[in-house]
Amino acid sequence: MEKNDPIRIVGEEILSDDYAPLKKVSYEQRRRDGSWQRQQREVYANAGGAAVLLHDPTRRTVLLTRQFRIGARLAGIDAFVIEVPAGMLDDASPDQRVRAELCEETGYRAKEVRKVLAFMPNPSSLTEIVHCYLGEYERGDKQGEGGGKEEEGEDIEVLEIDVDEAFRMVEDGRIVDAKTVILLQRLQQELS
Ligand SMILES: Nc1nc2c(ncn2[C@@H]2O[C@H](COP(=O)(O)OP(=O)(O)O[C@H]3O[C@H](CO)[C@@H](O)[C@H](O)[C@@H]3O)[C@@H](O)[C@H]2O)c(=O)[nH]1
Ligand SMILES: [Mg+2]
């Protein structure tokens, strides 16, 4: 803790620790008027992630996936969510993970990908940081079927969508997943 840190963590309780720990954290915050205020927040300490959007400039397509997401289901929206290929880091680096996930989920092998940004989907309740990559692909880069790991419950459909249609899907709400919205808007910016 820095000497002038306006935050003091005073306690941490593990509420559950099945897949990743859900913690109740107590802390004191020095307010701008100098007084200290005690607060409690629940935080899910999940792993970071890496995501990649591949674009084929010749066929003018992007490579996306669709899979069931329980959070979307509980939120009452279409739970078969369209996303860029992505995965959780576990112990690997974002550069390694993103290539492995691309291959597992879509069957495509990436030639070259470049990191464009990282974001926190919810810095209040999640510890997660998602590292985002862009790259190009062509039909010949397909090495397998993809689909994800059946033994881990993944059943992932691979989609190749016209790039302008994908941009429209962000605008009209057919694409709502944060990493996918961010990467498609970044690609749109780069292509304009
Ligand atoms: N048993 C169990 N398995 C889980 C649980 N949560 C996830 N898994 C398993 O962990 C794997 C996660 O798949 P990945 O492809 O590595 O991750 P992801 O869910 O696609 O994550 C990406 O998208 C998320 C949603 O936007 C991002 O949060 C994440 O950073 C990443 O970008 C799947 O096999 C899934 O079954 C859980 O609570 N219990
Ligand atoms: Mg995934």
PDB file of C-alpha atoms and ligand atoms in Angstrom:
ATOM      1  CA  MET A   1       0.000   0.000   0.000  1.00  0.00           C
ATOM      2  CA  GLU A   2       1.331   3.443  -0.914  1.00  0.00           C
ATOM      3  CA  LYS A   3       1.841   5.928   1.902  1.00  0.00           C
ATOM      4  CA  ASN A   4      -0.900   8.229   0.657  1.00  0.00           C
ATOM      5  CA  ASP A   5      -3.210   5.508  -0.570  1.00  0.00           C
ATOM      6  CA  PRO A   6      -6.777   6.742  -0.023  1.00  0.00           C
ATOM      7  CA  ILE A   7      -7.947   3.119   0.218  1.00  0.00           C
ATOM      8  CA  ARG A   8      -7.311   0.704   3.101  1.00  0.00           C
ATOM      9  CA  ILE A   9      -8.415  -2.876   2.588  1.00  0.00           C
ATOM     10  CA  VAL A  10      -9.532  -4.023   6.031  1.00  0.00           C
ATOM     11  CA  GLY A  11     -10.944  -7.475   5.416  1.00  0.00           C
ATOM     12  CA  GLU A  12     -11.710 -10.100   2.844  1.00  0.00           C
ATOM     13  CA  GLU A  13     -14.242 -12.888   3.234  1.00  0.00           C
ATOM     14  CA  ILE A  14     -14.587 -15.690   0.657  1.00  0.00           C
ATOM     15  CA  LEU A  15     -18.324 -16.139   0.041  1.00  0.00           C
ATOM     16  CA  SER A  16     -17.822 -19.041  -2.371  1.00  0.00           C
ATOM     17  CA  ASP A  17     -14.846 -20.563  -4.132  1.00  0.00           C
ATOM     18  CA  ASP A  18     -16.003 -23.116  -6.610  1.00  0.00           C
ATOM     19  CA  TYR A  19     -14.862 -22.006 -10.053  1.00  0.00           C
ATOM     20  CA  ALA A  20     -13.333 -18.671  -9.013  1.00  0.00           C
ATOM     21  CA  PRO A  21     -13.544 -16.903  -5.660  1.00  0.00           C
ATOM     22  CA  LEU A  22     -16.422 -14.579  -4.883  1.00  0.00           C
ATOM     23  CA  LYS A  23     -15.150 -12.230  -2.190  1.00  0.00           C
ATOM     24  CA  LYS A  24     -16.774  -9.774   0.150  1.00  0.00           C
ATOM     25  CA  VAL A  25     -14.190  -7.049   0.609  1.00  0.00           C
ATOM     26  CA  SER A  26     -14.319  -4.427   3.335  1.00  0.00           C
ATOM     27  CA  TYR A  27     -12.342  -1.263   2.813  1.00  0.00           C
ATOM     28  CA  GLU A  28     -12.048   2.274   4.020  1.00  0.00           C
ATOM     29  CA  GLN A  29     -11.900   5.132   1.603  1.00  0.00           C
ATOM     30  CA  ARG A  30     -10.523   8.565   2.410  1.00  0.00           C
ATOM     31  CA  ARG A  31     -13.059  10.901   0.892  1.00  0.00           C
ATOM     32  CA  ARG A  32     -11.971  14.104  -0.789  1.00  0.00           C
ATOM     33  CA  ASP A  33     -12.994  16.047   2.342  1.00  0.00           C
ATOM     34  CA  GLY A  34     -10.459  13.972   4.336  1.00  0.00           C
ATOM     35  CA  SER A  35     -12.933  11.804   6.261  1.00  0.00           C
ATOM     36  CA  TRP A  36     -12.679   7.990   6.148  1.00  0.00           C
ATOM     37  CA  GLN A  37     -15.700   5.959   5.125  1.00  0.00           C
ATOM     38  CA  ARG A  38     -16.068   2.189   5.473  1.00  0.00           C
ATOM     39  CA  GLN A  39     -17.657   0.219   2.634  1.00  0.00           C
ATOM     40  CA  GLN A  40     -18.261  -3.382   1.589  1.00  0.00           C
ATOM     41  CA  ARG A  41     -18.398  -4.774  -1.923  1.00  0.00           C
ATOM     42  CA  GLU A  42     -18.791  -8.222  -3.450  1.00  0.00           C
ATOM     43  CA  VAL A  43     -16.172  -8.958  -6.106  1.00  0.00           C
ATOM     44  CA  TYR A  44     -15.878 -11.996  -8.369  1.00  0.00           C
ATOM     45  CA  ALA A  45     -12.127 -12.623  -8.776  1.00  0.00           C
ATOM     46  CA  ASN A  46     -12.324 -14.282 -12.176  1.00  0.00           C
ATOM     47  CA  ALA A  47      -9.413 -14.814 -14.541  1.00  0.00           C
ATOM     48  CA  GLY A  48      -8.523 -12.302 -17.234  1.00  0.00           C
ATOM     49  CA  GLY A  49      -9.373 -13.039 -20.832  1.00  0.00           C
ATOM     50  CA  ALA A  50      -8.178 -12.574 -24.396  1.00  0.00           C
ATOM     51  CA  ALA A  51     -10.309 -11.986 -27.488  1.00  0.00           C
ATOM     52  CA  VAL A  52      -9.599 -11.654 -31.209  1.00  0.00           C
ATOM     53  CA  LEU A  53     -11.451 -10.281 -34.213  1.00  0.00           C
ATOM     54  CA  LEU A  54     -10.258 -11.645 -37.559  1.00  0.00           C
ATOM     55  CA  HIS A  55     -11.214  -9.920 -40.800  1.00  0.00           C
ATOM     56  CA  ASP A  56     -10.848 -11.260 -44.346  1.00  0.00           C
ATOM     57  CA  PRO A  57     -10.301  -8.211 -46.563  1.00  0.00           C
ATOM     58  CA  THR A  58     -10.810 -10.222 -49.770  1.00  0.00           C
ATOM     59  CA  ARG A  59     -14.169 -11.776 -48.937  1.00  0.00           C
ATOM     60  CA  ARG A  60     -15.108  -8.841 -46.663  1.00  0.00           C
ATOM     61  CA  THR A  61     -16.084 -11.131 -43.782  1.00  0.00           C
ATOM     62  CA  VAL A  62     -15.410 -11.335 -40.045  1.00  0.00           C
ATOM     63  CA  LEU A  63     -15.050 -14.522 -38.030  1.00  0.00           C
ATOM     64  CA  LEU A  64     -17.465 -14.752 -35.110  1.00  0.00           C
ATOM     65  CA  THR A  65     -18.965 -17.417 -32.849  1.00  0.00           C
ATOM     66  CA  ARG A  66     -22.329 -18.117 -31.280  1.00  0.00           C
ATOM     67  CA  GLN A  67     -22.795 -19.990 -28.014  1.00  0.00           C
ATOM     68  CA  PHE A  68     -25.177 -20.287 -25.092  1.00  0.00           C
ATOM     69  CA  ARG A  69     -24.428 -17.856 -22.238  1.00  0.00           C
ATOM     70  CA  ILE A  70     -26.229 -18.331 -18.958  1.00  0.00           C
ATOM     71  CA  GLY A  71     -25.811 -14.679 -17.871  1.00  0.00           C
ATOM     72  CA  ALA A  72     -27.657 -13.510 -20.984  1.00  0.00           C
ATOM     73  CA  ARG A  73     -30.388 -16.073 -20.301  1.00  0.00           C
ATOM     74  CA  LEU A  74     -30.855 -14.829 -16.739  1.00  0.00           C
ATOM     75  CA  ALA A  75     -30.919 -11.251 -18.052  1.00  0.00           C
ATOM     76  CA  GLY A  76     -33.837 -12.264 -20.262  1.00  0.00           C
ATOM     77  CA  ILE A  77     -32.204 -11.631 -23.647  1.00  0.00           C
ATOM     78  CA  ASP A  78     -31.328 -14.000 -26.519  1.00  0.00           C
ATOM     79  CA  ALA A  79     -28.899 -16.341 -24.782  1.00  0.00           C
ATOM     80  CA  PHE A  80     -27.196 -17.615 -27.939  1.00  0.00           C
ATOM     81  CA  VAL A  81     -24.712 -14.783 -27.950  1.00  0.00           C
ATOM     82  CA  ILE A  82     -22.645 -13.695 -30.947  1.00  0.00           C
ATOM     83  CA  GLU A  83     -19.054 -13.076 -29.882  1.00  0.00           C
ATOM     84  CA  VAL A  84     -15.519 -12.816 -31.150  1.00  0.00           C
ATOM     85  CA  PRO A  85     -13.472 -15.940 -30.359  1.00  0.00           C
ATOM     86  CA  ALA A  86     -12.156 -15.538 -26.807  1.00  0.00           C
ATOM     87  CA  GLY A  87     -11.077 -17.374 -23.728  1.00  0.00           C
ATOM     88  CA  MET A  88      -9.916 -17.042 -20.194  1.00  0.00           C
ATOM     89  CA  LEU A  89      -6.194 -16.745 -19.554  1.00  0.00           C
ATOM     90  CA  ASP A  90      -5.686 -19.446 -16.931  1.00  0.00           C
ATOM     91  CA  ASP A  91      -1.892 -19.379 -16.553  1.00  0.00           C
ATOM     92  CA  ALA A  92      -0.994 -18.484 -20.131  1.00  0.00           C
ATOM     93  CA  SER A  93      -0.106 -15.072 -21.552  1.00  0.00           C
ATOM     94  CA  PRO A  94      -2.778 -13.189 -23.541  1.00  0.00           C
ATOM     95  CA  ASP A  95      -0.724 -13.700 -26.762  1.00  0.00           C
ATOM     96  CA  GLN A  96      -0.648 -17.472 -26.281  1.00  0.00           C
ATOM     97  CA  ARG A  97      -4.228 -17.805 -25.101  1.00  0.00           C
ATOM     98  CA  VAL A  98      -5.763 -15.822 -27.895  1.00  0.00           C
ATOM     99  CA  ARG A  99      -4.213 -18.058 -30.570  1.00  0.00           C
ATOM    100  CA  ALA A 100      -5.174 -21.244 -28.738  1.00  0.00           C
ATOM    101  CA  GLU A 101      -8.774 -20.115 -28.233  1.00  0.00           C
ATOM    102  CA  LEU A 102      -9.108 -19.040 -31.851  1.00  0.00           C
ATOM    103  CA  CYS A 103      -8.107 -22.508 -32.950  1.00  0.00           C
ATOM    104  CA  GLU A 104     -10.245 -24.373 -30.375  1.00  0.00           C
ATOM    105  CA  GLU A 105     -13.343 -22.306 -31.052  1.00  0.00           C
ATOM    106  CA  THR A 106     -13.173 -21.716 -34.821  1.00  0.00           C
ATOM    107  CA  GLY A 107     -10.597 -24.126 -36.283  1.00  0.00           C
ATOM    108  CA  TYR A 108      -8.685 -21.186 -37.774  1.00  0.00           C
ATOM    109  CA  ARG A 109      -4.977 -20.690 -37.178  1.00  0.00           C
ATOM    110  CA  ALA A 110      -3.946 -17.051 -36.871  1.00  0.00           C
ATOM    111  CA  LYS A 111      -1.065 -15.818 -39.010  1.00  0.00           C
ATOM    112  CA  GLU A 112      -0.522 -12.527 -37.269  1.00  0.00           C
ATOM    113  CA  VAL A 113      -2.546 -10.799 -34.597  1.00  0.00           C
ATOM    114  CA  ARG A 114      -1.866  -7.464 -32.921  1.00  0.00           C
ATOM    115  CA  LYS A 115      -3.012  -6.242 -29.559  1.00  0.00           C
ATOM    116  CA  VAL A 116      -5.126  -3.114 -29.872  1.00  0.00           C
ATOM    117  CA  LEU A 117      -6.479  -2.492 -26.366  1.00  0.00           C
ATOM    118  CA  ALA A 118      -7.465  -3.948 -23.026  1.00  0.00           C
ATOM    119  CA  PHE A 119     -10.597  -3.171 -21.055  1.00  0.00           C
ATOM    120  CA  MET A 120     -12.325  -4.057 -17.812  1.00  0.00           C
ATOM    121  CA  PRO A 121     -15.935  -5.141 -18.408  1.00  0.00           C
ATOM    122  CA  ASN A 122     -16.950  -4.209 -14.876  1.00  0.00           C
ATOM    123  CA  PRO A 123     -14.218  -2.790 -12.600  1.00  0.00           C
ATOM    124  CA  SER A 124     -16.672  -2.609  -9.731  1.00  0.00           C
ATOM    125  CA  SER A 125     -17.633  -6.266  -9.399  1.00  0.00           C
ATOM    126  CA  LEU A 126     -15.090  -8.199 -11.486  1.00  0.00           C
ATOM    127  CA  THR A 127     -11.281  -8.325 -11.392  1.00  0.00           C
ATOM    128  CA  GLU A 128     -11.257  -9.316 -15.053  1.00  0.00           C
ATOM    129  CA  ILE A 129      -9.179  -7.570 -17.713  1.00  0.00           C
ATOM    130  CA  VAL A 130      -9.847  -8.552 -21.348  1.00  0.00           C
ATOM    131  CA  HIS A 131      -6.955  -8.203 -23.823  1.00  0.00           C
ATOM    132  CA  CYS A 132      -8.224  -7.503 -27.361  1.00  0.00           C
ATOM    133  CA  TYR A 133      -6.542  -8.348 -30.655  1.00  0.00           C
ATOM    134  CA  LEU A 134      -7.185  -7.710 -34.347  1.00  0.00           C
ATOM    135  CA  GLY A 135      -5.887  -9.698 -37.298  1.00  0.00           C
ATOM    136  CA  GLU A 136      -6.592 -10.862 -40.821  1.00  0.00           C
ATOM    137  CA  TYR A 137      -7.479 -14.308 -42.073  1.00  0.00           C
ATOM    138  CA  GLU A 138      -8.268 -16.123 -45.276  1.00  0.00           C
ATOM    139  CA  ARG A 139     -10.162 -19.282 -46.075  1.00  0.00           C
ATOM    140  CA  GLY A 140      -6.948 -21.371 -46.330  1.00  0.00           C
ATOM    141  CA  ASP A 141      -6.117 -20.695 -42.659  1.00  0.00           C
ATOM    142  CA  LYS A 142      -8.805 -23.140 -41.571  1.00  0.00           C
ATOM    143  CA  GLN A 143      -7.169 -26.190 -39.994  1.00  0.00           C
ATOM    144  CA  GLY A 144     -10.020 -27.821 -38.124  1.00  0.00           C
ATOM    145  CA  GLU A 145     -13.692 -27.701 -37.265  1.00  0.00           C
ATOM    146  CA  GLY A 146     -13.535 -25.620 -34.088  1.00  0.00           C
ATOM    147  CA  GLY A 147     -16.618 -25.778 -31.892  1.00  0.00           C
ATOM    148  CA  GLY A 148     -14.852 -25.606 -28.533  1.00  0.00           C
ATOM    149  CA  LYS A 149     -14.148 -28.359 -26.004  1.00  0.00           C
ATOM    150  CA  GLU A 150     -17.105 -30.703 -25.635  1.00  0.00           C
ATOM    151  CA  GLU A 151     -15.741 -32.077 -22.337  1.00  0.00           C
ATOM    152  CA  GLU A 152     -15.925 -28.528 -20.910  1.00  0.00           C
ATOM    153  CA  GLY A 153     -19.484 -28.088 -22.130  1.00  0.00           C
ATOM    154  CA  GLU A 154     -18.670 -25.856 -25.078  1.00  0.00           C
ATOM    155  CA  ASP A 155     -20.843 -26.134 -28.206  1.00  0.00           C
ATOM    156  CA  ILE A 156     -19.739 -23.213 -30.350  1.00  0.00           C
ATOM    157  CA  GLU A 157     -21.117 -22.365 -33.771  1.00  0.00           C
ATOM    158  CA  VAL A 158     -18.677 -20.628 -36.158  1.00  0.00           C
ATOM    159  CA  LEU A 159     -20.088 -17.708 -38.139  1.00  0.00           C
ATOM    160  CA  GLU A 160     -18.590 -15.833 -41.064  1.00  0.00           C
ATOM    161  CA  ILE A 161     -20.506 -12.624 -41.487  1.00  0.00           C
ATOM    162  CA  ASP A 162     -20.208  -9.829 -44.017  1.00  0.00           C
ATOM    163  CA  VAL A 163     -18.245  -7.090 -42.293  1.00  0.00           C
ATOM    164  CA  ASP A 164     -20.807  -4.331 -42.985  1.00  0.00           C
ATOM    165  CA  GLU A 165     -23.596  -6.589 -41.733  1.00  0.00           C
ATOM    166  CA  ALA A 166     -21.596  -7.161 -38.516  1.00  0.00           C
ATOM    167  CA  PHE A 167     -21.291  -3.374 -38.034  1.00  0.00           C
ATOM    168  CA  ARG A 168     -25.078  -3.087 -38.528  1.00  0.00           C
ATOM    169  CA  MET A 169     -25.623  -5.843 -35.957  1.00  0.00           C
ATOM    170  CA  VAL A 170     -23.818  -3.712 -33.364  1.00  0.00           C
ATOM    171  CA  GLU A 171     -25.955  -0.710 -34.257  1.00  0.00           C
ATOM    172  CA  ASP A 172     -29.278  -2.523 -34.081  1.00  0.00           C
ATOM    173  CA  GLY A 173     -28.488  -4.553 -30.957  1.00  0.00           C
ATOM    174  CA  ARG A 174     -28.121  -8.037 -32.436  1.00  0.00           C
ATOM    175  CA  ILE A 175     -24.544  -7.947 -31.105  1.00  0.00           C
ATOM    176  CA  VAL A 176     -24.352  -6.911 -27.444  1.00  0.00           C
ATOM    177  CA  ASP A 177     -21.287  -8.682 -26.062  1.00  0.00           C
ATOM    178  CA  ALA A 178     -18.837  -6.000 -24.876  1.00  0.00           C
ATOM    179  CA  LYS A 179     -15.581  -7.356 -26.314  1.00  0.00           C
ATOM    180  CA  THR A 180     -17.305  -7.946 -29.641  1.00  0.00           C
ATOM    181  CA  VAL A 181     -18.839  -4.460 -29.807  1.00  0.00           C
ATOM    182  CA  ILE A 182     -15.480  -2.891 -28.930  1.00  0.00           C
ATOM    183  CA  LEU A 183     -13.496  -4.876 -31.488  1.00  0.00           C
ATOM    184  CA  LEU A 184     -16.012  -4.375 -34.292  1.00  0.00           C
ATOM    185  CA  GLN A 185     -16.096  -0.632 -33.661  1.00  0.00           C
ATOM    186  CA  ARG A 186     -12.300  -0.560 -33.643  1.00  0.00           C
ATOM    187  CA  LEU A 187     -12.206  -2.397 -36.985  1.00  0.00           C
ATOM    188  CA  GLN A 188     -14.824  -0.045 -38.416  1.00  0.00           C
ATOM    189  CA  GLN A 189     -12.680   2.904 -37.340  1.00  0.00           C
ATOM    190  CA  GLU A 190      -9.570   1.387 -38.939  1.00  0.00           C
ATOM    191  CA  LEU A 191     -11.365   0.623 -42.221  1.00  0.00           C
ATOM    192  CA  SER A 192     -12.921   4.072 -42.556  1.00  0.00           C
TER     193      SER A 192
HETATM  194  N1  LIG B   1     -17.318 -25.911 -14.170  1.00  0.00           N
HETATM  195  C1  LIG B   1     -17.336 -24.663 -14.519  1.00  0.00           C
HETATM  196  N2  LIG B   1     -16.766 -24.345 -15.671  1.00  0.00           N
HETATM  197  C2  LIG B   1     -16.773 -23.068 -16.022  1.00  0.00           C
HETATM  198  C3  LIG B   1     -17.342 -22.045 -15.234  1.00  0.00           C
HETATM  199  N3  LIG B   1     -17.164 -20.878 -15.869  1.00  0.00           N
HETATM  200  C4  LIG B   1     -16.513 -21.165 -17.001  1.00  0.00           C
HETATM  201  N4  LIG B   1     -16.275 -22.476 -17.107  1.00  0.00           N
HETATM  202  C5  LIG B   1     -15.605 -23.193 -18.184  1.00  0.00           C
HETATM  203  O1  LIG B   1     -14.455 -22.459 -18.555  1.00  0.00           O
HETATM  204  C6  LIG B   1     -14.335 -22.436 -19.957  1.00  0.00           C
HETATM  205  C7  LIG B   1     -14.381 -21.006 -20.393  1.00  0.00           C
HETATM  206  O2  LIG B   1     -14.212 -20.954 -21.781  1.00  0.00           O
HETATM  207  P1  LIG B   1     -13.210 -19.928 -22.435  1.00  0.00           P
HETATM  208  O3  LIG B   1     -13.447 -19.970 -23.906  1.00  0.00           O
HETATM  209  O4  LIG B   1     -11.845 -20.080 -21.869  1.00  0.00           O
HETATM  210  O5  LIG B   1     -13.741 -18.532 -21.836  1.00  0.00           O
HETATM  211  P2  LIG B   1     -14.957 -17.671 -22.254  1.00  0.00           P
HETATM  212  O6  LIG B   1     -16.113 -17.961 -21.373  1.00  0.00           O
HETATM  213  O7  LIG B   1     -15.185 -17.707 -23.733  1.00  0.00           O
HETATM  214  O8  LIG B   1     -14.375 -16.241 -21.879  1.00  0.00           O
HETATM  215  C8  LIG B   1     -14.319 -15.141 -22.760  1.00  0.00           C
HETATM  216  O9  LIG B   1     -15.560 -14.492 -22.815  1.00  0.00           O
HETATM  217  C9  LIG B   1     -16.015 -14.053 -21.541  1.00  0.00           C
HETATM  218  C10 LIG B   1     -17.391 -13.456 -21.694  1.00  0.00           C
HETATM  219  O10 LIG B   1     -17.337 -12.255 -22.435  1.00  0.00           O
HETATM  220  C11 LIG B   1     -15.018 -13.057 -20.957  1.00  0.00           C
HETATM  221  O11 LIG B   1     -15.479 -12.730 -19.673  1.00  0.00           O
HETATM  222  C12 LIG B   1     -13.633 -13.687 -20.867  1.00  0.00           C
HETATM  223  O12 LIG B   1     -12.658 -12.714 -20.501  1.00  0.00           O
HETATM  224  C13 LIG B   1     -13.245 -14.201 -22.223  1.00  0.00           C
HETATM  225  O13 LIG B   1     -13.079 -13.112 -23.114  1.00  0.00           O
HETATM  226  C14 LIG B   1     -15.482 -23.211 -20.545  1.00  0.00           C
HETATM  227  O14 LIG B   1     -15.020 -24.492 -20.860  1.00  0.00           O
HETATM  228  C15 LIG B   1     -16.491 -23.234 -19.410  1.00  0.00           C
HETATM  229  O15 LIG B   1     -17.238 -24.400 -19.434  1.00  0.00           O
HETATM  230  C16 LIG B   1     -17.969 -22.418 -14.007  1.00  0.00           C
HETATM  231  O16 LIG B   1     -18.489 -21.599 -13.257  1.00  0.00           O
HETATM  232  N5  LIG B   1     -17.926 -23.746 -13.709  1.00  0.00           N
HETATM  233 MG    MG B   2     -14.533 -18.856 -25.233  1.00  0.00          MG
END
